[in-house]
mmCIF file of C-alpha atoms and ligand atoms in Angstrom:
data_model
loop_
_atom_site.group_PDB
_atom_site.id
_atom_site.type_symbol
_atom_site.label_atom_id
_atom_site.label_comp_id
_atom_site.label_asym_id
_atom_site.label_seq_id
_atom_site.Cartn_x
_atom_site.Cartn_y
_atom_site.Cartn_z
ATOM 1 C CA MET A 1000 77.277 -41.164 -94.331
ATOM 2 C CA THR A 1001 75.977 -38.999 -91.552
ATOM 3 C CA GLN A 1002 77.856 -35.929 -90.484
ATOM 4 C CA GLN A 1003 79.519 -36.428 -87.123
ATOM 5 C CA ARG A 1004 77.901 -34.100 -84.645
ATOM 6 C CA PRO A 1005 80.465 -32.454 -82.369
ATOM 7 C CA SER A 1006 79.616 -32.295 -78.701
ATOM 8 C CA ILE A 1007 78.529 -28.973 -77.247
ATOM 9 C CA PRO A 1008 81.540 -27.186 -75.747
ATOM 10 C CA ALA A 1009 81.449 -27.359 -71.953
ATOM 11 C CA ALA A 1010 81.521 -23.576 -71.515
ATOM 12 C CA LEU A 1011 78.612 -23.139 -73.919
ATOM 13 C CA GLU A 1012 76.589 -25.854 -72.213
ATOM 14 C CA ARG A 1013 77.238 -24.231 -68.869
ATOM 15 C CA ALA A 1014 76.196 -20.806 -70.180
ATOM 16 C CA VAL A 1015 72.929 -22.196 -71.557
ATOM 17 C CA LYS A 1016 72.166 -23.943 -68.279
ATOM 18 C CA GLU A 1017 73.074 -20.853 -66.274
ATOM 19 C CA GLU A 1018 70.716 -18.804 -68.419
ATOM 20 C CA ALA A 1019 67.838 -20.980 -67.233
ATOM 21 C CA GLY A 1020 69.098 -21.370 -63.685
ATOM 22 C CA TYR A 1021 69.766 -25.091 -64.247
ATOM 23 C CA ALA A 1022 66.028 -25.702 -64.446
ATOM 24 C CA CYS A 1023 63.673 -26.298 -67.355
ATOM 25 C CA ALA A 1024 63.257 -23.035 -69.261
ATOM 26 C CA ILE A 1025 59.502 -23.490 -69.465
ATOM 27 C CA PRO A 1026 58.413 -21.294 -66.587
ATOM 28 C CA THR A 1027 55.511 -23.448 -65.456
ATOM 29 C CA CYS A 1028 57.846 -26.450 -65.259
ATOM 30 C CA ARG A 1029 61.272 -25.549 -63.887
ATOM 31 C CA MET A 1030 62.100 -29.242 -63.382
ATOM 32 C CA THR A 1031 65.615 -30.520 -62.936
ATOM 33 C CA PRO A 1032 67.842 -31.903 -64.251
ATOM 34 C CA VAL A 1033 68.005 -30.270 -67.659
ATOM 35 C CA GLU A 1034 69.216 -31.223 -71.101
ATOM 36 C CA ILE A 1035 70.366 -28.925 -73.866
ATOM 37 C CA ALA A 1036 67.888 -28.619 -76.736
ATOM 38 C CA HIS A 1037 68.440 -27.042 -80.139
ATOM 39 C CA ILE A 1038 65.632 -24.609 -80.933
ATOM 40 C CA GLU A 1039 66.231 -24.955 -84.661
ATOM 41 C CA PRO A 1040 67.194 -28.603 -85.074
ATOM 42 C CA TRP A 1041 70.830 -29.572 -85.334
ATOM 43 C CA SER A 1042 70.139 -31.229 -88.673
ATOM 44 C CA LYS A 1043 69.230 -27.807 -90.055
ATOM 45 C CA VAL A 1044 71.740 -25.483 -88.416
ATOM 46 C CA GLN A 1045 74.699 -27.882 -88.031
ATOM 47 C CA GLN A 1046 76.207 -25.794 -85.268
ATOM 48 C CA HIS A 1047 75.921 -25.075 -81.592
ATOM 49 C CA THR A 1048 75.257 -21.415 -80.834
ATOM 50 C CA PHE A 1049 74.104 -19.844 -77.604
ATOM 51 C CA ASP A 1050 71.013 -18.226 -79.068
ATOM 52 C CA ASN A 1051 69.818 -21.492 -80.593
ATOM 53 C CA LEU A 1052 70.204 -23.565 -77.442
ATOM 54 C CA ILE A 1053 67.849 -23.795 -74.485
ATOM 55 C CA ALA A 1054 67.774 -25.835 -71.304
ATOM 56 C CA LEU A 1055 64.776 -28.158 -71.073
ATOM 57 C CA CYS A 1056 63.922 -31.000 -68.733
ATOM 58 C CA PRO A 1057 64.000 -34.456 -70.383
ATOM 59 C CA ASN A 1058 60.208 -34.550 -70.556
ATOM 60 C CA HIS A 1059 59.857 -31.207 -72.358
ATOM 61 C CA HIS A 1060 62.898 -31.944 -74.515
ATOM 62 C CA THR A 1061 61.147 -35.063 -75.788
ATOM 63 C CA ARG A 1062 57.811 -33.314 -76.195
ATOM 64 C CA TYR A 1063 59.508 -30.586 -78.227
ATOM 65 C CA ASP A 1064 62.124 -32.462 -80.236
ATOM 66 C CA VAL A 1065 60.588 -35.880 -80.749
ATOM 67 C CA GLU A 1066 56.844 -35.550 -80.299
ATOM 68 C CA LYS A 1067 56.638 -32.029 -81.829
ATOM 69 C CA ARG A 1068 53.970 -31.104 -79.332
ATOM 70 C CA ILE A 1069 55.496 -27.739 -78.400
ATOM 71 C CA PRO A 1070 55.560 -25.126 -81.193
ATOM 72 C CA ARG A 1071 58.946 -23.666 -82.044
ATOM 73 C CA ALA A 1072 57.449 -20.177 -81.656
ATOM 74 C CA SER A 1073 56.727 -20.950 -78.015
ATOM 75 C CA VAL A 1074 60.257 -22.162 -77.370
ATOM 76 C CA LEU A 1075 61.587 -19.012 -79.043
ATOM 77 C CA ASN A 1076 59.434 -16.982 -76.686
ATOM 78 C CA TYR A 1077 60.782 -18.839 -73.678
ATOM 79 C CA LYS A 1078 64.306 -18.190 -74.916
ATOM 80 C CA ALA A 1079 63.662 -14.490 -75.528
ATOM 81 C CA ASN A 1080 62.201 -14.056 -72.082
ATOM 82 C CA LEU A 1081 65.061 -15.910 -70.451
ATOM 83 C CA ALA A 1082 67.522 -13.569 -72.068
ATOM 84 C CA LEU A 1083 65.661 -10.555 -70.781
ATOM 85 C CA LEU A 1084 65.001 -11.960 -67.341
ATOM 86 C CA ASN A 1085 68.380 -13.342 -66.459
ATOM 87 C CA GLY A 1086 70.508 -10.286 -67.024
ATOM 88 C CA ARG A 1087 72.282 -11.367 -70.191
ATOM 89 C CA TYR A 1088 71.369 -8.014 -71.680
ATOM 90 C CA SER A 1089 72.256 -4.632 -70.289
ATOM 91 C CA THR A 1090 69.788 -1.995 -69.247
ATOM 92 C CA LEU A 1091 70.552 -0.133 -72.471
ATOM 93 C CA GLU A 1092 69.817 -3.251 -74.503
ATOM 94 C CA ARG A 1093 66.547 -3.801 -72.657
ATOM 95 C CA ARG A 1094 65.523 -0.190 -73.228
ATOM 96 C CA LEU A 1095 66.344 -0.471 -76.915
ATOM 97 C CA ILE A 1096 64.084 -3.504 -77.195
ATOM 98 C CA GLU A 1097 61.240 -1.685 -75.463
ATOM 99 C CA GLN A 1098 61.633 1.397 -77.640
ATOM 100 C CA ALA A 1099 62.299 -0.395 -80.910
ATOM 101 C CA VAL A 1100 58.923 -2.103 -80.887
ATOM 102 C CA ASP A 1101 57.543 1.048 -82.527
ATOM 103 C CA TRP A 1102 60.485 1.879 -84.801
ATOM 104 C CA PRO A 1103 60.652 1.473 -88.589
ATOM 105 C CA PRO A 1104 62.843 -1.455 -89.757
ATOM 106 C CA ASN A 1105 66.008 0.482 -90.565
ATOM 107 C CA GLN A 1106 65.890 3.005 -87.779
ATOM 108 C CA GLU A 1107 69.426 4.197 -87.060
ATOM 109 C CA ILE A 1108 70.410 4.176 -83.433
ATOM 110 C CA PRO A 1109 73.201 6.535 -82.359
ATOM 111 C CA ILE A 1110 75.316 5.094 -79.574
ATOM 112 C CA HIS A 1111 78.273 6.863 -78.033
ATOM 113 C CA ILE A 1112 81.446 4.841 -78.424
ATOM 114 C CA GLY A 1113 82.033 5.149 -74.696
ATOM 115 C CA VAL A 1114 79.033 2.941 -73.988
ATOM 116 C CA ARG A 1115 79.487 0.530 -76.869
ATOM 117 C CA ILE A 1116 80.127 -2.201 -74.330
ATOM 118 C CA LEU A 1117 76.508 -1.871 -73.219
ATOM 119 C CA VAL A 1118 75.327 -3.209 -76.589
ATOM 120 C CA SER A 1119 78.090 -5.796 -76.932
ATOM 121 C CA ARG A 1120 75.772 -8.728 -76.227
ATOM 122 C CA PHE A 1121 73.433 -7.564 -78.987
ATOM 123 C CA LEU A 1122 76.435 -7.413 -81.316
ATOM 124 C CA ASP A 1123 77.675 -10.834 -80.161
ATOM 125 C CA ASP A 1124 74.229 -12.349 -80.713
ATOM 126 C CA GLY A 1125 73.817 -10.759 -84.142
ATOM 127 C CA LEU A 1126 70.814 -8.680 -83.124
ATOM 128 C CA LEU A 1127 72.456 -5.339 -83.835
ATOM 129 C CA VAL A 1128 75.016 -4.177 -86.426
ATOM 130 C CA GLU A 1129 76.809 -0.957 -87.220
ATOM 131 C CA ALA A 1130 74.626 0.888 -89.717
ATOM 132 C CA ASP A 1131 77.323 2.834 -91.498
ATOM 133 C CA ASP A 1132 80.828 3.256 -90.250
ATOM 134 C CA LEU A 1133 81.360 6.391 -92.342
ATOM 135 C CA GLN A 1134 78.712 8.413 -90.591
ATOM 136 C CA TYR A 1135 79.601 9.900 -87.291
ATOM 137 C CA LEU A 1136 79.244 12.980 -85.218
ATOM 138 C CA ILE A 1137 82.204 15.258 -84.895
ATOM 139 C CA THR A 1138 83.301 17.100 -81.855
ATOM 140 C CA GLY A 1139 86.541 18.697 -80.880
ATOM 141 C CA PHE A 1140 89.193 20.061 -83.179
ATOM 142 C CA GLU A 1141 89.847 19.883 -86.904
ATOM 143 C CA GLY A 1142 89.631 16.400 -88.224
ATOM 144 C CA GLY A 1143 87.154 15.564 -85.578
ATOM 145 C CA ILE A 1144 86.878 12.825 -83.097
ATOM 146 C CA LYS A 1145 84.534 9.990 -83.721
ATOM 147 C CA THR A 1146 82.263 9.896 -80.751
ATOM 148 C CA THR A 1147 79.088 8.226 -81.891
ATOM 149 C CA GLU A 1148 78.374 5.239 -84.086
ATOM 150 C CA LEU A 1149 75.099 4.411 -85.741
ATOM 151 C CA TYR A 1150 73.590 0.973 -85.331
ATOM 152 C CA ARG A 1151 70.479 -0.751 -86.536
ATOM 153 C CA PHE A 1152 68.721 -3.954 -85.656
ATOM 154 C CA THR A 1153 69.315 -6.898 -87.950
ATOM 155 C CA GLU A 1154 66.491 -9.036 -89.303
ATOM 156 C CA LYS A 1155 67.255 -11.411 -86.462
ATOM 157 C CA GLY A 1156 67.098 -8.519 -84.010
ATOM 158 C CA ARG A 1157 63.739 -7.360 -85.298
ATOM 159 C CA GLU A 1158 62.446 -10.914 -85.046
ATOM 160 C CA PHE A 1159 63.703 -11.044 -81.464
ATOM 161 C CA ILE A 1160 61.831 -7.824 -80.668
ATOM 162 C CA ARG A 1161 58.688 -9.068 -82.362
ATOM 163 C CA ARG A 1162 58.799 -12.277 -80.358
ATOM 164 C CA TRP A 1163 59.492 -10.394 -77.160
ATOM 165 C CA LYS A 1164 56.526 -8.149 -77.810
ATOM 166 C CA ALA A 1165 54.283 -11.120 -78.515
ATOM 167 C CA ALA A 1166 55.388 -13.156 -75.536
ATOM 168 C CA GLU A 1167 53.394 -13.329 -72.405
ATOM 169 C CA PRO A 1168 55.268 -11.898 -69.447
ATOM 170 C CA LEU A 1169 56.926 -14.753 -67.625
ATOM 171 C CA THR A 1170 57.237 -15.047 -63.910
ATOM 172 C CA ASP A 1171 59.477 -17.394 -62.067
HETATM 173 ZN ZN1 ZN B 1244 60.161 -29.032 -68.318
#
């Protein structure tokens, strides 16, 4: 018996296509129409998640998925560059990626709670986590007010940064 594969939710499919501007995510191609490809194959991940989906034209989808003529590392690079290019991530998130290239693996990153929303996409995508909820800076009166939380990049986040660093700059 094969596991029934659920269809990709319409909103997710739209988001993935929007990310690539409804054109093939390979920057030297940019053909339309596009299909939704799983970067890690469905048979392995058994779920549809934004970060594992990418818009490819039918030709590149076949070359990647069926013919295995495009390395997964390259598709990951295309995905990483799309995310940076298309405004999914905030300026703060982009700066963190640039800076974190040179950081040790468990570098703690203090972020004021007032701007937590600026790293919300990193949190949503599992690239960043709270390092330790018990540590915080105190200001104000007795008892203190929690103003700053510490975060660190996850393994997935560090891999994202490594790929971003390795990728050739893409132009559209
Ligand atoms: Zn293509």
